[in-house]
Structures are given as structure tokens and as C-alpha cells.
Short mmCIF file of C-alpha atoms in Angstrom, two decimals:
data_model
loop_
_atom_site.label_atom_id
_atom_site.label_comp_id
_atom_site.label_asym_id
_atom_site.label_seq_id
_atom_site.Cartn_x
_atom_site.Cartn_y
_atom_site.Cartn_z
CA UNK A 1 90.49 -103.98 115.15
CA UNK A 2 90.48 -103.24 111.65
CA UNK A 3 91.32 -107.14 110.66
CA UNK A 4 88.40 -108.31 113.67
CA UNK A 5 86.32 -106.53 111.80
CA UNK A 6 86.90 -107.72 108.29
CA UNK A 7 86.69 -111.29 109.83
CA UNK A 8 83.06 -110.84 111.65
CA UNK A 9 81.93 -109.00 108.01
CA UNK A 10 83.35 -111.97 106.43
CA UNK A 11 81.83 -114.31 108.62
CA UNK A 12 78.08 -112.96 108.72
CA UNK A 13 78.44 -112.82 104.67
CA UNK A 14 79.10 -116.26 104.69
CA UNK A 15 76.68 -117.50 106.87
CA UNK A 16 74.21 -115.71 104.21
CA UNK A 17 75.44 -117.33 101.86
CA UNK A 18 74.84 -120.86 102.93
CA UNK A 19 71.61 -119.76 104.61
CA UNK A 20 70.85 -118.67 101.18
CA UNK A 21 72.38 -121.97 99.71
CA UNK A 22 69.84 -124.38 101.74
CA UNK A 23 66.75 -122.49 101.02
CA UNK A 24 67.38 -122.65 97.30
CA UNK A 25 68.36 -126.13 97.67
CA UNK A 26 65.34 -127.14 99.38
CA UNK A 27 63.27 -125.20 96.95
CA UNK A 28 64.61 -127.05 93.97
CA UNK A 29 63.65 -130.60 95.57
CA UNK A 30 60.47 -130.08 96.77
CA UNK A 31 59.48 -127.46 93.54
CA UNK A 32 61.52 -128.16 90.87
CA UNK A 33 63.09 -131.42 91.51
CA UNK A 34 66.81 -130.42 90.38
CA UNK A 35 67.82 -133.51 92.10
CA UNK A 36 68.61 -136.46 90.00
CA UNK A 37 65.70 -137.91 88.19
CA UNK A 38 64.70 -141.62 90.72
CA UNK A 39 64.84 -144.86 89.50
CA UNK A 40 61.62 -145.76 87.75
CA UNK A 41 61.25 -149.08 89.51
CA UNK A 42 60.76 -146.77 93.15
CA UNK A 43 58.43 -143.72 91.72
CA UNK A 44 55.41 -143.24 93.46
CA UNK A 45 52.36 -143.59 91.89
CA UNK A 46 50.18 -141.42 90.73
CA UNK A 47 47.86 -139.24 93.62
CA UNK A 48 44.38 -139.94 92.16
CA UNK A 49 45.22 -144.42 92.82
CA UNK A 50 46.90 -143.44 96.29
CA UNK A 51 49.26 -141.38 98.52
CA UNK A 52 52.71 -142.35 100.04
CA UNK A 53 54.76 -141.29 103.11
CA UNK A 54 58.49 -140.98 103.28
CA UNK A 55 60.40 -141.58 106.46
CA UNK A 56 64.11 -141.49 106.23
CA UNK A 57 66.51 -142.83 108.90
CA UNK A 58 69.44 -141.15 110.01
CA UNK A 59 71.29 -144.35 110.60
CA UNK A 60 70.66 -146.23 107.13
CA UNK A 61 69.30 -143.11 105.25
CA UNK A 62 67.09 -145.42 103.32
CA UNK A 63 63.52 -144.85 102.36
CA UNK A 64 60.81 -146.90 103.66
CA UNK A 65 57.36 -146.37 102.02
CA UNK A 66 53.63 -147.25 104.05
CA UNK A 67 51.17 -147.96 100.89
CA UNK A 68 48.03 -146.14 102.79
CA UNK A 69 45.90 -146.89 99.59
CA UNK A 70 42.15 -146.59 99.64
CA UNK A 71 41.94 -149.08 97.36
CA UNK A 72 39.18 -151.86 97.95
CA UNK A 73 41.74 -154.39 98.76
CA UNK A 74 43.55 -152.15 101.57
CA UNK A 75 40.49 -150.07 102.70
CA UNK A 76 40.59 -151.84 105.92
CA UNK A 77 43.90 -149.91 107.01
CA UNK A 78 41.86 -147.24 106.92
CA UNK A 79 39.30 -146.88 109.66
CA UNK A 80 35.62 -146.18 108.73
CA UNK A 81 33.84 -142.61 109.87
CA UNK A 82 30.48 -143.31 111.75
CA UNK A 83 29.07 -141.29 108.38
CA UNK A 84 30.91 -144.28 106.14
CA UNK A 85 29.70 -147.20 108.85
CA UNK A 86 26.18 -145.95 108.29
CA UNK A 87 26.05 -145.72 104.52
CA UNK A 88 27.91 -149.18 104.42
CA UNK A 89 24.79 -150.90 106.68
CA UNK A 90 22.29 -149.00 104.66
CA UNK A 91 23.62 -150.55 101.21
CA UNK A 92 23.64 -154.10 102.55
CA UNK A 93 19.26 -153.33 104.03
CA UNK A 94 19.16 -152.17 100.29
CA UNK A 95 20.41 -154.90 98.84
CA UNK A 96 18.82 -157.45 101.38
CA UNK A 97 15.49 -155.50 100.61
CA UNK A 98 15.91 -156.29 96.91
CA UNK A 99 16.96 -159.56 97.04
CA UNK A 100 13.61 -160.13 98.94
CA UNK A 101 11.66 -158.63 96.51
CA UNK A 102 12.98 -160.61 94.08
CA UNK A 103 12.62 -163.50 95.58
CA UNK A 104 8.52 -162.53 96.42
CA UNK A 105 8.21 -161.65 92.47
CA UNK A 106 10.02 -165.14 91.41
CA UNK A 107 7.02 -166.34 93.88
CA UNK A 108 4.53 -164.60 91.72
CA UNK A 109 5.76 -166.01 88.93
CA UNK A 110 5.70 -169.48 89.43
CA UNK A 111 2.11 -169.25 91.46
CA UNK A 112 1.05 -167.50 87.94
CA UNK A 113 2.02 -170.13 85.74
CA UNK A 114 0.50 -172.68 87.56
CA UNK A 115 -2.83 -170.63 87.27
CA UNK A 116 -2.37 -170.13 83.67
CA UNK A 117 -1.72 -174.15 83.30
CA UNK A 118 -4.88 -175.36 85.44
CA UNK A 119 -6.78 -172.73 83.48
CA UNK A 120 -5.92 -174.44 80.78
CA UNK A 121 -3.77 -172.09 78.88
CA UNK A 122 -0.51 -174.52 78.59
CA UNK A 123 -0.12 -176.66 76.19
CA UNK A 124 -0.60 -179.83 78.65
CA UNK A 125 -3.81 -181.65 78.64
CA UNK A 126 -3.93 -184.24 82.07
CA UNK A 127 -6.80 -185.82 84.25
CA UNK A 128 -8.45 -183.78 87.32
CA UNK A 129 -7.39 -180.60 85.84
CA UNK A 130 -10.52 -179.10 85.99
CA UNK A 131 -11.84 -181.68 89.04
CA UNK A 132 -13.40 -179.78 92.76
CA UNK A 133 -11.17 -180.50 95.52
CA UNK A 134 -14.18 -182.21 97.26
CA UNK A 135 -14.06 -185.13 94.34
CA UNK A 136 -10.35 -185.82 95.19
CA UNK A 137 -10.69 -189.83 97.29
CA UNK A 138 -9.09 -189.17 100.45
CA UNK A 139 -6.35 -192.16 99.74
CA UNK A 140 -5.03 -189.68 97.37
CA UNK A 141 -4.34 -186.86 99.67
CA UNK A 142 -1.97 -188.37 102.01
CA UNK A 143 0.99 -186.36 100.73
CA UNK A 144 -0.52 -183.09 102.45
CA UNK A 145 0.88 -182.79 106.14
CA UNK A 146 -0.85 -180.87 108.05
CA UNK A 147 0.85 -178.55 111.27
CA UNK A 148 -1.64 -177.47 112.99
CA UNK A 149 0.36 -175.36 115.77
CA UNK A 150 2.11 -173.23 113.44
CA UNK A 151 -1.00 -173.34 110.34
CA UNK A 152 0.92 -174.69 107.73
CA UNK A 153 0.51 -177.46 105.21
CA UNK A 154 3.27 -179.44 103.08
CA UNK A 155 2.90 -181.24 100.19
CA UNK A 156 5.77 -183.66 100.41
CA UNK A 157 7.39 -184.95 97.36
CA UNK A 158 10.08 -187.91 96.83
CA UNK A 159 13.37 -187.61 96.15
CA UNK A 160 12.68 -183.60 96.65
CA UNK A 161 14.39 -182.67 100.12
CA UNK A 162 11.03 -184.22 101.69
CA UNK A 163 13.37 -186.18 104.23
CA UNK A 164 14.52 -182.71 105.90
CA UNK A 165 11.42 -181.01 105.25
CA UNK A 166 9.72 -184.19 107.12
CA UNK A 167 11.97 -183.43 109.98
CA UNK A 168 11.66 -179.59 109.63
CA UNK A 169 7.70 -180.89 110.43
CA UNK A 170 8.49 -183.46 113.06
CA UNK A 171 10.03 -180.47 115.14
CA UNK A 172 7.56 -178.01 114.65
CA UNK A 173 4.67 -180.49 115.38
CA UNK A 174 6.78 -182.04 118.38
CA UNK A 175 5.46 -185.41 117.12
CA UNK A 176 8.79 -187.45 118.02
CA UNK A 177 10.49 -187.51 121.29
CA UNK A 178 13.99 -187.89 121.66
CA UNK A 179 15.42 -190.66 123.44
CA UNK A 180 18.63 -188.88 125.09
CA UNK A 181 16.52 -185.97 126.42
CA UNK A 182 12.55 -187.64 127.25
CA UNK A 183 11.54 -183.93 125.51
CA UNK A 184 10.36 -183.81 121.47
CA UNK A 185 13.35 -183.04 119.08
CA UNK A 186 14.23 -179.01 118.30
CA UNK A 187 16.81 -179.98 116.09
CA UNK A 188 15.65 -180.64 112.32
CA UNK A 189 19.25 -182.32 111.84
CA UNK A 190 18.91 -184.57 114.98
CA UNK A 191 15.99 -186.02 114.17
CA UNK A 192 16.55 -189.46 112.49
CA UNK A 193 16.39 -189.89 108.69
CA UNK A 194 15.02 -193.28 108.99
CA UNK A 195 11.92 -192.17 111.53
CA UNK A 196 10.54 -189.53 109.46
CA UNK A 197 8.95 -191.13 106.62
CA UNK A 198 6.95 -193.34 109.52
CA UNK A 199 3.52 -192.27 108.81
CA UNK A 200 2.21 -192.66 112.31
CA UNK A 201 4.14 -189.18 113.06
CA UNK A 202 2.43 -187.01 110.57
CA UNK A 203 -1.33 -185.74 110.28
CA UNK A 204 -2.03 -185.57 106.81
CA UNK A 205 -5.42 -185.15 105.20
CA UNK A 206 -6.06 -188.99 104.77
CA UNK A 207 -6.04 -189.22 108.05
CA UNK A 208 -8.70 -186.57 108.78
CA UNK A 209 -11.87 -188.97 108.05
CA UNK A 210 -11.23 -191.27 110.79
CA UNK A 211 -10.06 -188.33 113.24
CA UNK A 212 -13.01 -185.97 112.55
CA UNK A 213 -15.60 -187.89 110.63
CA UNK A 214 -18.23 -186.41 108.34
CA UNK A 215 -16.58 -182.87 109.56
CA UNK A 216 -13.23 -183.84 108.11
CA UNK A 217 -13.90 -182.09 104.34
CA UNK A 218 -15.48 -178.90 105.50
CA UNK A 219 -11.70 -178.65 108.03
CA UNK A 220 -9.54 -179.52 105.14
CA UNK A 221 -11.28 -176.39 103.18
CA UNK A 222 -11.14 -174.25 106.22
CA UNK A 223 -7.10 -174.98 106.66
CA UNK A 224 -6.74 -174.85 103.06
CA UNK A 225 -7.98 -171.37 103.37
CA UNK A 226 -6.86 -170.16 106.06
CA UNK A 227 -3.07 -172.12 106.31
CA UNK A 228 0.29 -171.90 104.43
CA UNK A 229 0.95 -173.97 101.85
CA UNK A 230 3.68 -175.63 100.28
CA UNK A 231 5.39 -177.77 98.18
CA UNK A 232 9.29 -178.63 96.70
CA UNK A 233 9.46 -179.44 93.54
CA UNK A 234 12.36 -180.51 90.66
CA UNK A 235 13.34 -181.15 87.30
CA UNK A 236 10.80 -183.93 86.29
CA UNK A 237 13.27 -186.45 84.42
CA UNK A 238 16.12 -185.56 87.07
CA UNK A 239 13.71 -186.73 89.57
CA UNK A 240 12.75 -189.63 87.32
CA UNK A 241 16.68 -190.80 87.30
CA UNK A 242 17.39 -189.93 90.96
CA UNK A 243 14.29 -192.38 91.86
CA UNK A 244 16.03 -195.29 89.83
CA UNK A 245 19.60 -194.60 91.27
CA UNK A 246 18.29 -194.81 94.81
CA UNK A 247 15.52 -197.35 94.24
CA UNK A 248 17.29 -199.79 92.10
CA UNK A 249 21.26 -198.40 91.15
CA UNK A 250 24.01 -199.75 92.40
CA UNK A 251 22.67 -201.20 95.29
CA UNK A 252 18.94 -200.45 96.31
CA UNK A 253 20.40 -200.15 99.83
CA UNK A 254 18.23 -198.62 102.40
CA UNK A 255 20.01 -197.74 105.51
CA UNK A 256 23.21 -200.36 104.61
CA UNK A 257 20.68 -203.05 103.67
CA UNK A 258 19.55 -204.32 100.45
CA UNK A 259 15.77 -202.74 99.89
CA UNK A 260 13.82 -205.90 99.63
CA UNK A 261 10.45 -204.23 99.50
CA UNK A 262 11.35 -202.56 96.23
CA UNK A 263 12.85 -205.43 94.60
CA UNK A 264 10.20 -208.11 95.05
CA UNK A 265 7.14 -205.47 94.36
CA UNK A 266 8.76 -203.45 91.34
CA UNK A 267 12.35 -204.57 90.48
CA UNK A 268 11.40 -208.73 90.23
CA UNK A 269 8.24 -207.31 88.06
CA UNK A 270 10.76 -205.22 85.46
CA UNK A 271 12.63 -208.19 85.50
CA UNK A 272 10.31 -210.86 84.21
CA UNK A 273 8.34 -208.96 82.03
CA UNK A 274 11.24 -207.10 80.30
CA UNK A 275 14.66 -208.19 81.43
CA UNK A 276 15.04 -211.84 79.17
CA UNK A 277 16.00 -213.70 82.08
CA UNK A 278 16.37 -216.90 81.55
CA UNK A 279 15.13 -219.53 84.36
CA UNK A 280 13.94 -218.34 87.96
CA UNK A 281 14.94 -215.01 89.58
CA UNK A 282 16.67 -214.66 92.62
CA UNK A 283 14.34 -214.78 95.90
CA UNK A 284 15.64 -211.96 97.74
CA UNK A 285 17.47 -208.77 96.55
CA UNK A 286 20.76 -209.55 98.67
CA UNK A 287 20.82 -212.56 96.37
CA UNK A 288 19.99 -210.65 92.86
CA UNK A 289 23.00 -207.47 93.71
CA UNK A 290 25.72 -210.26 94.70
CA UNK A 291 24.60 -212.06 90.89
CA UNK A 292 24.62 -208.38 89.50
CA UNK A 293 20.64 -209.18 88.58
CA UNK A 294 18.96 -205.78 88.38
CA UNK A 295 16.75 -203.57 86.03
CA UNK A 296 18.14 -201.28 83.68
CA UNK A 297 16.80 -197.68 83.08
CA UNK A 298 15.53 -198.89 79.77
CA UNK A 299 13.65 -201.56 81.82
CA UNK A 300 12.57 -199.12 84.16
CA UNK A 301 11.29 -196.59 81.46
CA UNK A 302 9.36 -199.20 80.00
CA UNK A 303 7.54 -200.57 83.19
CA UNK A 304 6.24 -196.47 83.74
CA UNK A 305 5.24 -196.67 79.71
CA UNK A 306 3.02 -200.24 80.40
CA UNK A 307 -0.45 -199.49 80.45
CA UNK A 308 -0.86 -202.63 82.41
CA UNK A 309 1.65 -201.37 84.69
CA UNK A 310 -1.12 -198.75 86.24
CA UNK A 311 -4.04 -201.19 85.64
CA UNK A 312 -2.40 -203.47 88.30
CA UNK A 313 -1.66 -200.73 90.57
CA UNK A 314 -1.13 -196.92 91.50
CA UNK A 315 2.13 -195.49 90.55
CA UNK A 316 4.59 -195.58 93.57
CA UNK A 317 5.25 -192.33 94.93
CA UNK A 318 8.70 -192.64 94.27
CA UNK A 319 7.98 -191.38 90.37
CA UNK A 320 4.32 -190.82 90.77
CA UNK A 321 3.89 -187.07 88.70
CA UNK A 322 3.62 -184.29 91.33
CA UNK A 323 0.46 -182.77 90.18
CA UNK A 324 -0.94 -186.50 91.27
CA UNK A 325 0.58 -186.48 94.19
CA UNK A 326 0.07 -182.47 95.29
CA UNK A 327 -2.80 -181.38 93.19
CA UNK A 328 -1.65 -177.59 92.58
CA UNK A 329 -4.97 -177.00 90.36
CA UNK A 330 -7.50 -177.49 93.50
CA UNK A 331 -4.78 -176.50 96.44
CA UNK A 332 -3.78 -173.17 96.01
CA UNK A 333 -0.33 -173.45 97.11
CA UNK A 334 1.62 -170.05 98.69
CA UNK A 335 5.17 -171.04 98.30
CA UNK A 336 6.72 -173.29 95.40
CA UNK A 337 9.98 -174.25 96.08
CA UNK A 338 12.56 -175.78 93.88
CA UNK A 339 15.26 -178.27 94.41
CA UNK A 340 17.75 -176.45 92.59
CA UNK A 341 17.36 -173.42 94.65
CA UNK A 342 17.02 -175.67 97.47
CA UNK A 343 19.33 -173.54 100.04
CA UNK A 344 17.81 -169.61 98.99
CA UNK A 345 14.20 -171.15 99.24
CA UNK A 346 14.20 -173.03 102.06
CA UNK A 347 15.66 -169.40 103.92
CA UNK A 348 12.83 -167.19 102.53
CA UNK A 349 10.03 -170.33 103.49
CA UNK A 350 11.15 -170.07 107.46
CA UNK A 351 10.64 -166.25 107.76
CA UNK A 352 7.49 -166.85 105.48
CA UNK A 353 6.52 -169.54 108.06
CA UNK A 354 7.89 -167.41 110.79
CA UNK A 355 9.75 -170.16 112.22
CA UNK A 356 12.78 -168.91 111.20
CA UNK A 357 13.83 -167.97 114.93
CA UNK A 358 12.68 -171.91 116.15
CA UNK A 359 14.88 -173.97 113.67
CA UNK A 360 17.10 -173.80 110.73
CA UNK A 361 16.72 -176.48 107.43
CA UNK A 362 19.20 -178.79 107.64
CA UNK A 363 22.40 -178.63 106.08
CA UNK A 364 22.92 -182.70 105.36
CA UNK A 365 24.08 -183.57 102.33
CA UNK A 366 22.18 -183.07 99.26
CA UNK A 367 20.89 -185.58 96.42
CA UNK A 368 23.59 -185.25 93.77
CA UNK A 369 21.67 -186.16 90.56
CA UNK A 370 22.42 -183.33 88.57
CA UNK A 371 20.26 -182.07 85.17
CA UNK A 372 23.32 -182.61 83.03
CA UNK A 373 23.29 -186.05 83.58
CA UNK A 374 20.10 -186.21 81.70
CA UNK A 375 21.39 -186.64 78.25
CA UNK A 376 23.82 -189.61 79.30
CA UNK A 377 20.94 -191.42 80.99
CA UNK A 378 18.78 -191.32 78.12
CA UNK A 379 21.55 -191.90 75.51
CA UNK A 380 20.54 -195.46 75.24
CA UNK A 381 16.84 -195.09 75.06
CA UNK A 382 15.07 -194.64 71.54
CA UNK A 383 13.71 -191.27 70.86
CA UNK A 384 10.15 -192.54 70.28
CA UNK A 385 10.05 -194.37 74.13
CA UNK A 386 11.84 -190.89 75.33
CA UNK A 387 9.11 -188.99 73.43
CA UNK A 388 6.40 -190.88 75.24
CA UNK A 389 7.92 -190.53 78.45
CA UNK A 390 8.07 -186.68 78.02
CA UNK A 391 4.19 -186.84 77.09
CA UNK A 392 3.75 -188.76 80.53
CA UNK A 393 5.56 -186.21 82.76
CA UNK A 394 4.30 -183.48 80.41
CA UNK A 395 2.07 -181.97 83.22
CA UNK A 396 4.72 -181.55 85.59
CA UNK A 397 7.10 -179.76 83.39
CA UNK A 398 4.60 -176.96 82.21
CA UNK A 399 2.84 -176.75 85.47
CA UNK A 400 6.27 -175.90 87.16
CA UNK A 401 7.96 -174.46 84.54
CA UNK A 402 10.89 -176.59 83.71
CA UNK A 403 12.06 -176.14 80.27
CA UNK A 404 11.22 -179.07 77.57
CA UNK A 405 14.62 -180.85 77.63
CA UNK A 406 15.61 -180.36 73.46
CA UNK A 407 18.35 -182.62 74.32
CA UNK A 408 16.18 -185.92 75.40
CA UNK A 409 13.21 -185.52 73.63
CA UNK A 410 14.83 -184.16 69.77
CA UNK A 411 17.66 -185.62 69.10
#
């Protein structure tokens, strides 16, 4: 009995022991860490850039760590409280709110300086500045379009997005029927490039005399007071190069086909008075491209210059100046758009029109003469004929607020 006894003492004392053995074991590691120090390369990091979770296997007793970091780039493991959902949504209305207030103050500003220019506080001096509305001839208001379902007005200007913007007004007038569905196009982008610039499908204020008669100027001032106006507008020597690329560049194709019209009225005319050529010119412009007969910029630059060139016969609209074309100082416009902010402006124009839920601008591909071309296309023009040229388009640049271009016109 004695011995049984000793045993079970024995045996309890033990069991202490290693009872006692474990809990100070388990202490150390997760207290003190008595354990050996890990291997750099597999410490956690630190608890203020995330946490970790430790699952060991009884099979492989190896360690398999579950980044759960709240970092931006993980925060999606994480799913968002109703409370975090809600702040989220009101930090995008906040920023969409400012963004439109931004975009109505860059409005402001550009309406303003116009103002200040026709008030004559720039530093540009140009005719019909100060001229009524009522003295502008009707033949030179057939740029304004005129929408009279939806009250709006655009000023269209070339090689300035007017091809969409003519189809933006082509839908909204539901002047043009489409031939796959008998109904009038919905589509901006469906509507065909090469029917828009038809005149016959736009009302535009040279139209209004033999429509209304002696009651057409008192409606042009009532929808100039009462519509929305607008106009797109661009870089005045970009436009001036993208003009000369598409009218008479590489090809003067229209639609695949040489552009005949432009070569016999202006390109032929360039030609003769300032190209040098020797003996006759070709007859058609299929005839001049295959040669490799065609004006250069220089030529081109000149011909706007000519005095005679405007005693003969209106600039064409193609590089006509836009405040000849538009008339900002007598037509109080409500939206200026720019080409360069083409995508942002057309956007804040829709819900301005409130339209925005009828049609979308069309996303075709955009004119690709770019400002930084500017100094390359005038590198081989003197600085006196580049000077002049500035002096020409001087109206345009103040009244829109395009920057004088110190690299054309100084050096």
C-alpha cells in the first residue's frame, strides 16, 4: 500500500509539473517570445500597415499567411459597411458637384473675356466690333442653325467638330430620314458624314427672310433672346493648318475622291499667281495629285495675305476668322466650347441643352492636327509673313483666349 501510494503521489506531482511546464511554455511564446528569433525574410509586418492570421496544419506543420490588408490596393477583400458605401457615394456627388462648378466658372470665364474684347478692352482692333446685329446682311449669318423644337442655336465652325455637331442637329431637328427604318435618324453616329453639311437640312438665319419675310429680324432677336446658344471653337493657326491638310495636303480627297471644287476655285488660283509654274496647269485635280502639282503652305499663307485675294471674293469658310463667321460681339453666346476639350464640353452642353437623355455626341474619330505641330508648319515661313498672319487672325485669338503663339510669331 505503502509503495501504491508513493506511486499515485509521484504521479499527480508529475502531472503538475508538466501542467506547469506548458503554461510557462505557452506564456513565453505568446509574451515573451523565448522561442528562437524567425527568419527576417517571414516577419510580419508591422500592425499600423496591416494584420496577419496564422493557420498551422497538423499534417505539414507549415505556416500559411492570408494578407487581409486594408490597404487601397486590397480594400476590396474587405467588404464595405452600409456606413462606408454611403460616405463612398457621397464623395463621388462631391466631387461630381465640383467638377460642375468648375466647369460653369470656366464658362464664365470665357463668356467674360469675350465681353471685355467686344467692349473693346483687348488689345485687338477688327471690323463690326461695335456694329447692331440688325446691320449684319443676312448672307452672312448662315452659320447660325437654328432648332427650333428644343430652342437652341449653333454657330457652326469648320474644321471644329461641326460635322458631329451637324448631326447632333440633324437628330434633334429630325430633318433627315433614314433609309433602313422610313423614321428620322436618333443616332448622331448613324447619320451620314457626307449628308450633313447639305444645306437644305438645316434652318439657319439666312434662310429666315424668304421663310418669314419682313418678320424674319424681329424672330431672329426673339430666339436670340430667348434660345441657347453656341459655338466650338479652336486654336486659330491649328485650325488654319488643319484647313490646308484637308483642303489641299496630301490628297484633297473628299469621300475617296479628289476635291475638284477646291482645286479649280482656290488651289489652281495659289498656283498661278504664286506657285512659278511653268506652262498650263493641270485641268482637273486627279490630274495635278498623280503630277504631285499642289500648293504649298507658304502658297497658301500668301493667297489669305493678298488683298486682292478678298477683293475678288469672301473668304471661304474653311479659314474664314470665327468672329466673321459667328459674330460673338452682337450674339450673346451661352456656351463656348473648345476643340481641345472637345469630349468634357460636349458632356456638360447636352445636360445644358437637356438632351442629354435623347442622344450622346459621337465618339468618331477626331481631327488629329495637334498645336505642337505649329512650329514645324511655320518653320519655313519668314517671320514678317507669320507676323502678318498673326495680325489677321488676331481677333480670334484674344476674343477666345488662345495664347499669342511666342513660338510662330518671335522667333
Amino acid at each position: 500500500m505503502g509503495t501504491w501510494r508513493g506511486l499515485r503521489v509521484a504521479f499527480i506531482l508529475g502531472s503538475l509539473f508538466m501542467i506547469l511546464l506548458i503554461i510557462v511554455y505557452w506564456d513565453d511564446v505568446g509574451g515573451f517570445k523565448l522561442y528562437p528569433l524567425q527568419d527576417p525574410k517571414h516577419e510580419s509586418l508591422p500592425s499600423a500597415c496591416c494584420s496577419q492570421l496564422t493557420v498551422t496544419t497538423s499534417r505539414t506543420q507549415t505556416r500559411s499567411t492570408f494578407n487581409v490588408s486594408t490597404t487601397a490596393s486590397n480594400a476590396t477583400l474587405i467588404p464595405k459597411t452600409a456606413g462606408q458605401e454611403e460616405d463612398e457615394k457621397e464623395k463621388q456627388e462631391q466631387r461630381k458637384e465640383d467638377g460642375e462648378k468648375e466647369r460653369n466658372k470656366e464658362q464664365e470665364r470665357r463668356k467674360q473675356r469675350i465681353m471685355d474684347v467686344c467692349s473693346g478692352r483687348g488689345a485687338a482692333e477688327f471690323p463690326g466690333r461695335t456694329r447692331p446685329f440688325e446691320q449684319i446682311p443676312n448672307r452672312e449669318l448662315d452659320h447660325l442653325i437654328v432648332d427650333d423644337t428644343h430652342q437652341i442655336i449653333y454657330c457652326y465652325v469648320p474644321k471644329v467638330a461641326c460635322t458631329n455637331w451637324k448631326r447632333v442637329m440633324v437628330v434633334l431637328s429630325q430633318s433627315l430620314i433614314s433609309p433602313s427604318s422610313g423614321k428620322p435618324y436618333t443616332d448622331p453616329e448613324a447619320v451620314p458624314p457626307d449628308l450633313v453639311h447639305n444645306s437644305s437640312l438645316h434652318l439657319t438665319f439666312a434662310k429666315f427672310w424668304r421663310h418669314y419675310g419682313s418678320l424674319s429680324r424681329h424672330l431672329m432677336a426673339l430666339k436670340l433672346q430667348h434660345y441657347t446658344k453656341f459655338l466650338f471653337v479652336r486654336d486659330p493657326f491649328v485650325r488654319l493648318i488643319s484647313a490646308f491638310r484637308n483642303k489641299f495636303g496630301r490628297c484633297w480627297c473628299v469621300f475617296l475622291r479628289p476635291n475638284e471644287d477646291f482645286y479649280k476655285q482656290f488651289g489652281s488660283v495659289m498656283l498661278r499667281r504664286y506657285g512659278n509654274v511653268s506652262g498650263s496647269l493641270p485641268e482637273t485635280a486627279a490630274e495635278a495629285f498623280a503630277t504631285g502639282i499642289k500648293p504649298t503652305f507658304h502658297q497658301f499663307i500668301t493667297y489669305l495675305l493678298d488683298p486682292e485675294t478678298e477683293r475678288e471674293s469672301i473668304f471661304n469658310e474653311h479659314w474664314r476668322q470665327v468672329y466673321r463667321l459667328c459674330h460673338p460681339c452682337q450674339v450673346k453666346y451661352d456656351f463656348i466650347g473648345r476643340l481641345e476639350t472637345l469630349e468634357t464640353d460636349a458632356e456638360h452642353l447636352l445636360k445644358l441643352l437637356e438632351v442629354d437623355d435623347l442622344l450622346r455626341f459621337p465618339s468618331g474619330a477626331r481631327n488629329r492636327t495637334a498645336a505642337s505641330w505649329e512650329r514645324d508648319w511655320f518653320a519655313q515661313i519668314p517671320i514678317t509673313t507669320r507676323r502678318k498672319l498673326y495680325k489677321l487672325y488676331e481677333p480670334d485669338f484674344e476674343l477666345f483666349g488662345y495664347p499669342e503663339p511666342d513660338s510662330v510669331v518671335h522667333r
